[in-house]
Amino acid sequence: MTSLIHDPASLREAAARHGLLYGAALGTADLDVERLRRIVLRECSLLSPEYEMKWDHIGIRPDYRAGDRLVAFAAEHALAVHGHALWWHGSVPAPLKGASRQAFAAAALRHLTATVRRYTGRMHSWDVVNEPLEEEPGGRPDGLRPTPFLDALGPDYIAVAFRNAVELDPGAVLVLNEMGLEYTSPEADRKRRLMLALLERQLADGTPIHCLGLQSHLDAVDQPRRHPELRAFLREVRQMGLGVMITELDVSDRHCPRDLRRRDAMVADVYRAHVELVLEESRTLAVTTWGLDDGRSWLAEGRPRPDGAAVRPLPFDRALRRKPAWRALKEAFLRFR
């Protein structure tokens, strides 16, 4: 175990000791908060645009101003950028939702080409395809989620996306990003099996997938501290030669006791256990939290507490003070060999 005597001053430094990037999802509005900007520059080596590079934000008449601003900020301060996300069923522009298959396929390829080409050479990585697997059983045998991409391009749409992306930006890490692989349930077991089969097929066909993205939207009560199923899954991913990125990490305290000390301890415990497990079992490239502070978390509206108390899922509180989750992340980075 690595000594914690000489602690680094930031998550960025702690991660860098072992060749990792630590990042956070940010929006352009975050850049206007001076204190938050300072914390980003101190703590982060990577940023992930929260909305600014999603297709519905860019639009069918492309407007890249928000993405350009984030990429320029990153370049000015020597931060890596993770492009989230090129093809995702949840960010299809409204005018295309009733389009013909031919029209949708043409628009999707146009969007991918224009977006990747615009930022070629400036991105550390891309979420090329986001959430390709369905949530519930009873669908296709291969588990692919029914989406406009699947409907327009067929089951080869993943290969089409990755092959186009690698031609346009050969230096970027290309990521297949998925949710729900981290949980403990029959549905999660099934999704892990489907993901392994999907990766095996794609790699056998030469699809240039470099990395699996684990979103890691976790729950402080439900998430197991020991998770042999996830360990076994990550070992198989590693044996395929793929890297892993934790892409959207946060820990919901929705079902925790109201007491802040107990809540924060439970959240921190999940941060520590999950990150340590992933680092131990995979070739991890980066860990990204879905935001830095509680006040800007999507969970405030997405998964509010039944008692109405403010949620506390991220490393910093609403006053931008470090929390036990921050310390847990730092300790997990430092224990990684």
Short mmCIF file of C-alpha atoms in Angstrom, two decimals:
data_model
loop_
_atom_site.label_atom_id
_atom_site.label_comp_id
_atom_site.label_asym_id
_atom_site.label_seq_id
_atom_site.Cartn_x
_atom_site.Cartn_y
_atom_site.Cartn_z
CA MET A 1 0.00 0.00 0.00
CA THR A 2 1.28 3.43 -0.96
CA SER A 3 2.05 5.70 1.97
CA LEU A 4 -0.34 8.58 2.57
CA ILE A 5 2.20 10.58 4.59
CA HIS A 6 3.10 12.98 1.78
CA ASP A 7 -0.38 13.78 0.56
CA PRO A 8 -0.74 15.70 -2.69
CA ALA A 9 -2.77 18.88 -2.49
CA SER A 10 -5.37 17.98 -5.12
CA LEU A 11 -7.19 15.13 -6.82
CA ARG A 12 -5.33 16.06 -9.99
CA GLU A 13 -1.97 15.48 -8.29
CA ALA A 14 -3.09 12.30 -6.55
CA ALA A 15 -4.34 10.79 -9.82
CA ALA A 16 -1.24 11.88 -11.74
CA ARG A 17 1.06 9.95 -9.40
CA HIS A 18 -0.21 6.80 -11.07
CA GLY A 19 -0.74 8.04 -14.60
CA LEU A 20 -4.45 8.77 -14.20
CA LEU A 21 -6.51 11.77 -15.19
CA TYR A 22 -9.11 13.16 -12.82
CA GLY A 23 -11.86 15.23 -14.34
CA ALA A 24 -15.32 16.66 -13.90
CA ALA A 25 -18.32 17.42 -16.09
CA LEU A 26 -18.73 21.15 -16.59
CA GLY A 27 -20.93 23.56 -18.50
CA THR A 28 -20.13 26.95 -19.91
CA ALA A 29 -22.01 28.62 -17.03
CA ASP A 30 -19.52 27.04 -14.62
CA LEU A 31 -16.71 28.97 -16.27
CA ASP A 32 -18.34 32.21 -15.14
CA VAL A 33 -18.08 31.29 -11.44
CA GLU A 34 -14.61 32.50 -10.50
CA ARG A 35 -14.18 30.40 -7.37
CA LEU A 36 -15.35 27.29 -9.18
CA ARG A 37 -12.94 28.01 -12.03
CA ARG A 38 -10.08 28.13 -9.54
CA ILE A 39 -11.13 24.80 -8.04
CA VAL A 40 -11.39 23.22 -11.49
CA LEU A 41 -7.87 24.35 -12.34
CA ARG A 42 -6.52 23.09 -9.03
CA GLU A 43 -8.33 19.75 -8.91
CA CYS A 44 -8.83 18.63 -12.52
CA SER A 45 -6.67 17.46 -15.37
CA LEU A 46 -9.66 16.73 -17.63
CA LEU A 47 -13.07 18.22 -18.29
CA SER A 48 -16.13 16.66 -19.88
CA PRO A 49 -18.76 18.96 -21.42
CA GLU A 50 -22.00 18.17 -19.58
CA TYR A 51 -24.35 19.19 -22.40
CA GLU A 52 -22.40 21.30 -24.86
CA MET A 53 -21.33 18.52 -27.23
CA LYS A 54 -24.58 16.58 -27.26
CA TRP A 55 -26.32 16.55 -30.61
CA ASP A 56 -29.53 18.25 -29.49
CA HIS A 57 -27.47 21.08 -27.96
CA ILE A 58 -25.44 21.56 -31.15
CA GLY A 59 -28.57 21.25 -33.29
CA ILE A 60 -29.26 20.34 -36.90
CA ARG A 61 -28.02 23.80 -37.88
CA PRO A 62 -24.77 23.33 -35.98
CA ASP A 63 -23.89 25.85 -33.30
CA TYR A 64 -20.56 24.95 -31.69
CA ARG A 65 -20.03 28.15 -29.72
CA ALA A 66 -20.55 26.55 -26.30
CA GLY A 67 -18.32 23.59 -27.09
CA ASP A 68 -15.70 25.90 -28.56
CA ARG A 69 -15.62 27.91 -25.36
CA LEU A 70 -15.02 24.84 -23.19
CA VAL A 71 -12.34 23.48 -25.52
CA ALA A 72 -10.61 26.87 -25.62
CA PHE A 73 -10.68 27.08 -21.81
CA ALA A 74 -9.17 23.59 -21.61
CA ALA A 75 -6.45 24.45 -24.14
CA GLU A 76 -5.58 27.67 -22.32
CA HIS A 77 -5.04 25.76 -19.07
CA ALA A 78 -3.57 22.50 -20.44
CA LEU A 79 -6.61 20.40 -19.54
CA ALA A 80 -7.60 17.30 -21.47
CA VAL A 81 -11.14 17.15 -22.89
CA HIS A 82 -13.44 14.14 -23.04
CA GLY A 83 -16.07 14.61 -25.76
CA HIS A 84 -19.50 13.57 -24.53
CA ALA A 85 -21.29 12.22 -26.57
CA LEU A 86 -21.42 11.75 -30.35
CA TRP A 87 -24.28 9.27 -30.80
CA TRP A 88 -26.81 8.94 -27.99
CA HIS A 89 -30.51 8.18 -28.32
CA GLY A 90 -31.26 10.73 -25.59
CA SER A 91 -29.85 13.69 -27.52
CA VAL A 92 -31.44 13.32 -30.94
CA PRO A 93 -32.60 16.77 -32.14
CA ALA A 94 -36.39 17.09 -32.11
CA PRO A 95 -36.74 17.78 -35.87
CA LEU A 96 -35.16 14.39 -36.63
CA LYS A 97 -37.37 12.25 -34.41
CA GLY A 98 -39.85 11.69 -37.22
CA ALA A 99 -37.31 11.53 -40.03
CA SER A 100 -37.06 8.66 -42.49
CA ARG A 101 -34.34 6.10 -41.94
CA GLN A 102 -32.36 7.43 -44.88
CA ALA A 103 -32.64 11.04 -43.71
CA PHE A 104 -31.72 10.15 -40.14
CA ALA A 105 -28.68 8.10 -41.18
CA ALA A 106 -27.40 10.93 -43.35
CA ALA A 107 -27.92 13.49 -40.58
CA ALA A 108 -26.25 11.30 -37.94
CA LEU A 109 -23.16 10.76 -40.10
CA ARG A 110 -23.05 14.45 -40.97
CA HIS A 111 -23.16 15.39 -37.30
CA LEU A 112 -20.47 12.91 -36.27
CA THR A 113 -18.19 13.97 -39.11
CA ALA A 114 -18.60 17.70 -38.51
CA THR A 115 -18.17 17.45 -34.75
CA VAL A 116 -15.13 15.20 -34.70
CA ARG A 117 -13.49 17.08 -37.55
CA ARG A 118 -13.99 20.40 -35.75
CA TYR A 119 -12.08 19.20 -32.67
CA THR A 120 -9.62 16.77 -34.24
CA GLY A 121 -6.33 16.72 -32.36
CA ARG A 122 -7.77 18.62 -29.39
CA MET A 123 -9.65 15.81 -27.65
CA HIS A 124 -8.24 13.25 -25.26
CA SER A 125 -11.22 10.96 -25.88
CA TRP A 126 -14.75 10.67 -27.26
CA ASP A 127 -17.85 8.89 -26.08
CA VAL A 128 -18.53 7.67 -29.59
CA VAL A 129 -21.66 5.68 -28.72
CA ASN A 130 -23.48 6.19 -25.44
CA GLU A 131 -25.78 3.61 -23.80
CA PRO A 132 -26.17 1.08 -26.63
CA LEU A 133 -27.74 -1.65 -24.47
CA GLU A 134 -31.38 -1.85 -23.45
CA GLU A 135 -32.48 -1.68 -19.83
CA GLU A 136 -35.02 -4.50 -19.66
CA PRO A 137 -35.06 -8.09 -20.96
CA GLY A 138 -37.40 -9.17 -23.72
CA GLY A 139 -35.89 -7.28 -26.62
CA ARG A 140 -33.31 -8.25 -29.20
CA PRO A 141 -31.09 -11.28 -28.50
CA ASP A 142 -28.00 -9.06 -28.80
CA GLY A 143 -29.41 -6.64 -26.22
CA LEU A 144 -29.11 -3.56 -28.41
CA ARG A 145 -31.41 -0.76 -27.31
CA PRO A 146 -34.04 0.25 -29.88
CA THR A 147 -32.83 3.67 -31.03
CA PRO A 148 -33.03 5.77 -34.19
CA PHE A 149 -29.39 4.82 -34.86
CA LEU A 150 -30.19 1.11 -34.78
CA ASP A 151 -33.33 1.64 -36.85
CA ALA A 152 -31.57 3.70 -39.52
CA LEU A 153 -28.21 1.94 -39.77
CA GLY A 154 -28.88 -1.53 -38.39
CA PRO A 155 -26.83 -3.41 -35.78
CA ASP A 156 -23.60 -2.29 -37.46
CA TYR A 157 -24.22 1.32 -36.40
CA ILE A 158 -21.66 1.02 -33.59
CA ALA A 159 -18.95 -0.10 -36.01
CA VAL A 160 -19.93 2.67 -38.43
CA ALA A 161 -19.57 5.30 -35.71
CA PHE A 162 -16.21 4.09 -34.43
CA ARG A 163 -14.70 3.59 -37.89
CA ASN A 164 -15.66 7.10 -38.91
CA ALA A 165 -14.37 8.55 -35.65
CA VAL A 166 -10.97 6.87 -35.86
CA GLU A 167 -10.45 8.08 -39.42
CA LEU A 168 -11.26 11.66 -38.41
CA ASP A 169 -9.38 11.77 -35.08
CA PRO A 170 -6.85 8.91 -34.98
CA GLY A 171 -5.12 10.20 -31.86
CA ALA A 172 -8.20 10.20 -29.61
CA VAL A 173 -9.25 7.41 -27.25
CA LEU A 174 -12.58 6.07 -28.54
CA VAL A 175 -15.01 5.03 -25.81
CA LEU A 176 -18.14 2.90 -25.73
CA ASN A 177 -20.00 4.36 -22.75
CA GLU A 178 -22.67 2.49 -20.79
CA MET A 179 -24.77 2.78 -17.66
CA GLY A 180 -25.81 0.13 -15.16
CA LEU A 181 -22.83 -2.19 -15.53
CA GLU A 182 -21.81 -1.42 -11.94
CA TYR A 183 -24.94 -2.55 -10.11
CA THR A 184 -25.81 -5.81 -8.38
CA SER A 185 -29.05 -7.24 -9.74
CA PRO A 186 -30.19 -9.82 -12.29
CA GLU A 187 -30.59 -6.97 -14.79
CA ALA A 188 -27.02 -5.81 -14.20
CA ASP A 189 -25.69 -9.37 -14.51
CA ARG A 190 -27.50 -9.67 -17.83
CA LYS A 191 -26.18 -6.32 -19.05
CA ARG A 192 -22.60 -7.28 -18.19
CA ARG A 193 -22.97 -10.51 -20.17
CA LEU A 194 -24.45 -8.63 -23.12
CA MET A 195 -21.67 -6.03 -23.00
CA LEU A 196 -18.94 -8.67 -23.03
CA ALA A 197 -20.60 -10.36 -26.01
CA LEU A 198 -20.97 -7.01 -27.79
CA LEU A 199 -17.33 -6.11 -27.22
CA GLU A 200 -16.17 -9.53 -28.40
CA ARG A 201 -18.17 -9.21 -31.63
CA GLN A 202 -17.04 -5.68 -32.33
CA LEU A 203 -13.37 -6.37 -31.64
CA ALA A 204 -13.46 -9.54 -33.74
CA ASP A 205 -14.81 -7.42 -36.61
CA GLY A 206 -12.04 -4.87 -36.19
CA THR A 207 -14.14 -2.07 -34.71
CA PRO A 208 -11.67 0.43 -33.19
CA ILE A 209 -13.09 0.53 -29.67
CA HIS A 210 -10.27 1.51 -27.33
CA CYS A 211 -12.02 1.86 -24.01
CA LEU A 212 -15.17 0.96 -22.08
CA GLY A 213 -16.83 3.79 -20.21
CA LEU A 214 -18.46 2.98 -16.87
CA GLN A 215 -20.86 5.81 -16.11
CA SER A 216 -21.02 4.93 -12.39
CA HIS A 217 -24.12 6.76 -11.21
CA LEU A 218 -24.16 4.91 -7.90
CA ASP A 219 -26.34 4.74 -4.79
CA ALA A 220 -24.85 5.01 -1.31
CA VAL A 221 -27.23 2.40 0.13
CA ASP A 222 -27.59 -0.07 -2.74
CA GLN A 223 -24.07 -0.18 -4.15
CA PRO A 224 -22.08 -3.14 -2.75
CA ARG A 225 -18.69 -2.36 -1.22
CA ARG A 226 -17.42 -5.74 -2.38
CA HIS A 227 -18.56 -6.66 -5.84
CA PRO A 228 -17.12 -9.94 -7.18
CA GLU A 229 -19.35 -9.83 -10.26
CA LEU A 230 -17.99 -6.44 -11.30
CA ARG A 231 -14.44 -7.60 -10.59
CA ALA A 232 -14.85 -10.62 -12.85
CA PHE A 233 -16.41 -8.46 -15.57
CA LEU A 234 -13.55 -5.94 -15.50
CA ARG A 235 -10.97 -8.71 -15.68
CA GLU A 236 -12.59 -9.96 -18.87
CA VAL A 237 -12.62 -6.45 -20.31
CA ARG A 238 -8.94 -6.12 -19.50
CA GLN A 239 -8.17 -9.46 -21.15
CA MET A 240 -9.69 -8.05 -24.34
CA GLY A 241 -7.01 -5.36 -24.30
CA LEU A 242 -9.43 -2.53 -23.57
CA GLY A 243 -8.97 0.37 -21.20
CA VAL A 244 -11.63 1.64 -18.82
CA MET A 245 -12.77 5.13 -17.94
CA ILE A 246 -15.12 6.03 -15.10
CA THR A 247 -17.03 8.69 -16.99
CA GLU A 248 -19.94 10.06 -14.90
CA LEU A 249 -19.28 9.21 -11.27
CA ASP A 250 -21.57 10.41 -8.51
CA VAL A 251 -23.13 8.75 -5.47
CA SER A 252 -26.77 9.41 -4.64
CA ASP A 253 -27.60 9.85 -0.96
CA ARG A 254 -31.32 9.69 -1.64
CA HIS A 255 -31.97 6.82 0.76
CA CYS A 256 -29.34 7.69 3.39
CA PRO A 257 -30.18 8.98 6.87
CA ARG A 258 -30.74 12.73 7.09
CA ASP A 259 -27.77 13.24 9.44
CA LEU A 260 -25.03 14.92 7.38
CA ARG A 261 -22.12 13.17 9.02
CA ARG A 262 -23.60 9.73 8.43
CA ARG A 263 -24.70 10.60 4.91
CA ASP A 264 -21.31 11.93 3.90
CA ALA A 265 -19.58 8.89 5.38
CA MET A 266 -21.80 6.50 3.41
CA VAL A 267 -21.27 8.41 0.17
CA ALA A 268 -17.51 8.54 0.71
CA ASP A 269 -17.38 4.82 1.45
CA VAL A 270 -18.94 4.05 -1.95
CA TYR A 271 -16.56 6.43 -3.73
CA ARG A 272 -13.57 4.74 -2.13
CA ALA A 273 -14.74 1.16 -2.66
CA HIS A 274 -15.86 1.61 -6.26
CA VAL A 275 -12.83 3.54 -7.48
CA GLU A 276 -10.39 1.19 -5.73
CA LEU A 277 -12.12 -1.83 -7.29
CA VAL A 278 -12.03 -0.38 -10.80
CA LEU A 279 -8.41 0.70 -10.48
CA GLU A 280 -7.39 -2.73 -9.18
CA GLU A 281 -9.10 -4.70 -11.93
CA SER A 282 -8.77 -2.59 -15.07
CA ARG A 283 -6.37 -0.52 -17.11
CA THR A 284 -7.98 2.72 -16.01
CA LEU A 285 -7.27 5.89 -17.96
CA ALA A 286 -9.39 8.47 -16.17
CA VAL A 287 -11.95 9.03 -13.42
CA THR A 288 -14.52 11.77 -14.03
CA THR A 289 -17.18 12.91 -11.58
CA TRP A 290 -20.44 14.23 -12.99
CA GLY A 291 -19.82 17.68 -11.62
CA LEU A 292 -17.69 18.92 -8.76
CA ASP A 293 -20.11 20.34 -6.21
CA ASP A 294 -23.50 19.36 -4.82
CA GLY A 295 -25.17 22.60 -5.84
CA ARG A 296 -24.83 21.83 -9.54
CA SER A 297 -25.62 18.12 -9.48
CA TRP A 298 -28.34 16.76 -11.75
CA LEU A 299 -29.41 14.58 -8.82
CA ALA A 300 -31.02 17.55 -7.07
CA GLU A 301 -33.88 17.24 -9.56
CA GLY A 302 -33.19 13.82 -11.05
CA ARG A 303 -33.16 11.86 -7.76
CA PRO A 304 -34.24 14.17 -4.93
CA ARG A 305 -34.42 12.98 -1.35
CA PRO A 306 -37.92 12.05 -0.12
CA ASP A 307 -37.39 14.20 3.00
CA GLY A 308 -36.60 17.29 0.94
CA ALA A 309 -33.05 17.66 2.27
CA ALA A 310 -30.46 18.89 -0.21
CA VAL A 311 -28.54 16.08 -1.93
CA ARG A 312 -24.80 15.63 -1.31
CA PRO A 313 -23.45 13.33 -4.08
CA LEU A 314 -20.20 15.04 -5.15
CA PRO A 315 -16.70 15.79 -3.77
CA PHE A 316 -17.48 19.44 -2.87
CA ASP A 317 -20.47 20.91 -1.04
CA ARG A 318 -22.56 23.89 -2.13
CA ALA A 319 -20.08 26.27 -0.53
CA LEU A 320 -17.31 24.58 -2.58
CA ARG A 321 -15.73 23.01 0.48
CA ARG A 322 -14.09 19.60 0.30
CA LYS A 323 -16.13 16.73 1.70
CA PRO A 324 -15.32 13.18 2.81
CA ALA A 325 -15.98 12.09 -0.79
CA TRP A 326 -13.02 14.22 -1.88
CA ARG A 327 -10.78 12.51 0.66
CA ALA A 328 -12.07 9.10 -0.36
CA LEU A 329 -11.20 9.75 -3.99
CA LYS A 330 -7.73 10.95 -3.08
CA GLU A 331 -7.08 7.90 -0.93
CA ALA A 332 -8.30 5.58 -3.69
CA PHE A 333 -5.93 7.21 -6.18
CA LEU A 334 -2.99 6.98 -3.80
CA ARG A 335 -3.62 3.33 -2.98
CA PHE A 336 -3.63 2.40 -6.65
CA ARG A 337 -0.39 0.80 -7.83
#
